[in-house]
Amino acid sequence: DANDESKKSTKNTKTKDPAEAASYLTLWNLDRNSESTTKNWKFNKNTQSWLLRHMYDFDKVSKSTFGTLVDYVCQGGDKTRLRVEEEAKRRARRYKEWEKKQQKEGDAEQDEDDVADETKDDTSSSPDDEEWNQLDDHDKRKEYKRARKVLDSLKEQQ
């Protein structure tokens, strides 16, 4: 039935309110640091997934929420920590490669071979890489700093 189909598609497009995700982490942090035996925080896989998916999105995860999210990840399960660490490494490497390329371009004019290589890279890039290419230099650096914070915090936990 066409009506059922439209209900399904609307249901799947519901977006998480960033304030709801922030309050999830705030509650987690309060319960974690509380002496009280009454706990108000309850694990929510969907909220956790949303936070991890958007942790590098400055518009959806504020700086203060990000700090709490890093603590949350450090206290989380091994699989989650490993996945977040791999993603942070990938993002940090991507920034460093971009930074190196920017310096090289500043030192010398790019030859036609490099342009051909770039075109090849652009066609095989993921949607995440395409989003990243749209960021200005300042936002690329902000993403890198977030990735470094994640990596440094995870390293301290070991």
Short mmCIF file of C-alpha atoms in Angstrom, two decimals:
data_model
loop_
_atom_site.label_atom_id
_atom_site.label_comp_id
_atom_site.label_asym_id
_atom_site.label_seq_id
_atom_site.Cartn_x
_atom_site.Cartn_y
_atom_site.Cartn_z
CA ASP A 1 0.00 0.00 0.00
CA ALA A 2 1.36 3.45 -0.94
CA ASN A 3 0.27 4.92 2.41
CA ASP A 4 2.43 2.43 4.31
CA GLU A 5 5.41 3.31 2.14
CA SER A 6 5.10 7.05 2.84
CA LYS A 7 4.80 6.37 6.59
CA LYS A 8 8.00 4.31 6.49
CA SER A 9 10.00 6.93 4.64
CA THR A 10 8.87 9.73 6.96
CA LYS A 11 9.65 7.63 10.01
CA ASN A 12 13.22 6.99 8.81
CA THR A 13 13.95 10.65 8.09
CA LYS A 14 13.35 11.85 11.66
CA THR A 15 16.36 13.88 12.68
CA LYS A 16 17.79 13.98 16.17
CA ASP A 17 17.65 17.28 17.99
CA PRO A 18 21.24 18.22 18.90
CA ALA A 19 19.96 19.54 22.25
CA GLU A 20 18.47 16.11 23.02
CA ALA A 21 21.83 14.46 22.31
CA ALA A 22 23.63 17.06 24.44
CA SER A 23 21.28 16.47 27.38
CA TYR A 24 21.84 12.69 27.01
CA LEU A 25 25.57 13.28 27.56
CA THR A 26 24.99 15.82 30.33
CA LEU A 27 22.80 13.32 32.19
CA TRP A 28 25.42 10.59 31.68
CA ASN A 29 28.10 12.90 33.09
CA LEU A 30 25.98 13.91 36.10
CA ASP A 31 25.14 10.29 36.94
CA ARG A 32 28.76 9.24 36.52
CA ASN A 33 29.98 11.91 38.93
CA SER A 34 27.09 11.64 41.38
CA GLU A 35 27.30 10.03 44.82
CA SER A 36 23.60 9.20 44.59
CA THR A 37 22.47 5.63 43.95
CA THR A 38 19.52 6.93 41.92
CA LYS A 39 20.57 7.05 38.30
CA ASN A 40 18.68 9.11 35.72
CA TRP A 41 20.76 8.31 32.63
CA LYS A 42 19.75 5.37 30.48
CA PHE A 43 21.77 4.00 27.57
CA ASN A 44 20.24 4.79 24.17
CA LYS A 45 21.89 3.15 21.17
CA ASN A 46 20.25 5.51 18.67
CA THR A 47 21.47 8.61 20.51
CA GLN A 48 24.96 7.15 20.88
CA SER A 49 25.06 6.30 17.17
CA TRP A 50 23.90 9.80 16.26
CA LEU A 51 26.56 11.38 18.49
CA LEU A 52 29.34 9.24 17.03
CA ARG A 53 28.14 9.89 13.48
CA HIS A 54 28.06 13.67 14.01
CA MET A 55 30.93 14.18 16.46
CA TYR A 56 32.93 16.17 13.89
CA ASP A 57 29.96 18.32 12.84
CA PHE A 58 30.45 21.66 14.65
CA ASP A 59 26.84 22.73 14.01
CA LYS A 60 25.36 19.62 15.61
CA VAL A 61 27.85 18.90 18.40
CA SER A 62 28.99 22.00 20.27
CA LYS A 63 32.48 22.36 21.70
CA SER A 64 31.32 21.63 25.27
CA THR A 65 29.19 18.67 24.18
CA PHE A 66 32.19 17.35 22.24
CA GLY A 67 34.34 17.45 25.38
CA THR A 68 31.78 15.36 27.27
CA LEU A 69 31.43 13.05 24.26
CA VAL A 70 35.17 12.36 24.31
CA ASP A 71 34.92 11.39 28.01
CA TYR A 72 31.91 9.21 27.16
CA VAL A 73 33.81 7.43 24.38
CA CYS A 74 36.81 6.86 26.66
CA GLN A 75 34.52 5.14 29.19
CA GLY A 76 32.74 3.12 26.51
CA GLY A 77 33.18 -0.40 25.22
CA ASP A 78 36.29 -1.61 23.39
CA LYS A 79 34.58 -1.90 19.99
CA THR A 80 33.24 1.64 20.16
CA ARG A 81 36.58 3.05 21.30
CA LEU A 82 38.42 1.22 18.53
CA ARG A 83 35.96 2.43 15.86
CA VAL A 84 36.18 6.03 17.10
CA GLU A 85 39.98 5.81 17.25
CA GLU A 86 40.22 4.53 13.67
CA GLU A 87 37.93 7.31 12.44
CA ALA A 88 39.97 9.94 14.32
CA LYS A 89 43.22 8.60 12.83
CA ARG A 90 41.70 8.68 9.35
CA ARG A 91 40.56 12.28 9.78
CA ALA A 92 43.89 13.40 11.26
CA ARG A 93 45.82 11.73 8.41
CA ARG A 94 43.53 13.32 5.83
CA TYR A 95 44.18 16.77 7.29
CA LYS A 96 47.96 16.23 7.46
CA GLU A 97 48.03 15.07 3.83
CA TRP A 98 45.97 18.11 2.81
CA GLU A 99 48.23 20.42 4.81
CA LYS A 100 51.35 18.95 3.19
CA LYS A 101 49.77 19.37 -0.25
CA GLN A 102 48.92 23.02 0.55
CA GLN A 103 52.52 23.70 1.51
CA LYS A 104 53.80 22.01 -1.63
CA GLU A 105 51.42 24.05 -3.79
CA GLY A 106 52.64 27.20 -2.07
CA ASP A 107 56.26 26.34 -2.83
CA ALA A 108 55.84 25.47 -6.51
CA GLU A 109 53.26 25.62 -9.26
CA GLN A 110 51.36 22.39 -9.73
CA ASP A 111 52.13 20.49 -12.93
CA GLU A 112 49.51 18.86 -15.15
CA ASP A 113 50.17 15.36 -13.78
CA ASP A 114 49.13 16.44 -10.29
CA VAL A 115 45.92 17.95 -11.66
CA ALA A 116 45.15 14.68 -13.46
CA ASP A 117 45.81 12.73 -10.23
CA GLU A 118 43.49 15.06 -8.29
CA THR A 119 40.69 14.53 -10.77
CA LYS A 120 41.11 10.78 -10.41
CA ASP A 121 40.95 11.09 -6.59
CA ASP A 122 37.80 13.23 -6.67
CA THR A 123 35.81 10.65 -8.61
CA SER A 124 36.57 7.89 -6.10
CA SER A 125 35.98 9.98 -2.97
CA SER A 126 33.37 9.05 -0.40
CA PRO A 127 30.46 11.36 0.51
CA ASP A 128 32.40 12.16 3.71
CA ASP A 129 35.43 13.26 1.66
CA GLU A 130 33.20 15.38 -0.57
CA GLU A 131 31.78 17.11 2.52
CA TRP A 132 35.32 17.62 3.79
CA ASN A 133 36.39 19.18 0.49
CA GLN A 134 33.60 21.75 0.96
CA LEU A 135 35.00 22.88 4.33
CA ASP A 136 37.06 26.04 4.46
CA ASP A 137 40.64 25.87 5.80
CA HIS A 138 39.55 26.96 9.29
CA ASP A 139 36.89 24.23 9.59
CA LYS A 140 39.32 21.59 8.27
CA ARG A 141 41.69 22.60 11.07
CA LYS A 142 38.85 22.46 13.64
CA GLU A 143 38.02 18.92 12.53
CA TYR A 144 41.69 17.97 12.83
CA LYS A 145 41.84 19.42 16.34
CA ARG A 146 38.80 17.34 17.33
CA ALA A 147 40.43 14.20 15.93
CA ARG A 148 43.64 14.96 17.85
CA LYS A 149 41.66 15.49 21.07
CA VAL A 150 40.00 12.10 20.62
CA LEU A 151 43.32 10.37 19.96
CA ASP A 152 45.08 12.07 22.87
CA SER A 153 42.25 11.25 25.28
CA LEU A 154 42.10 7.61 24.21
CA LYS A 155 45.88 7.35 24.59
CA GLU A 156 45.65 8.67 28.17
CA GLN A 157 43.11 5.94 29.02
CA GLN A 158 45.48 3.12 28.06
#
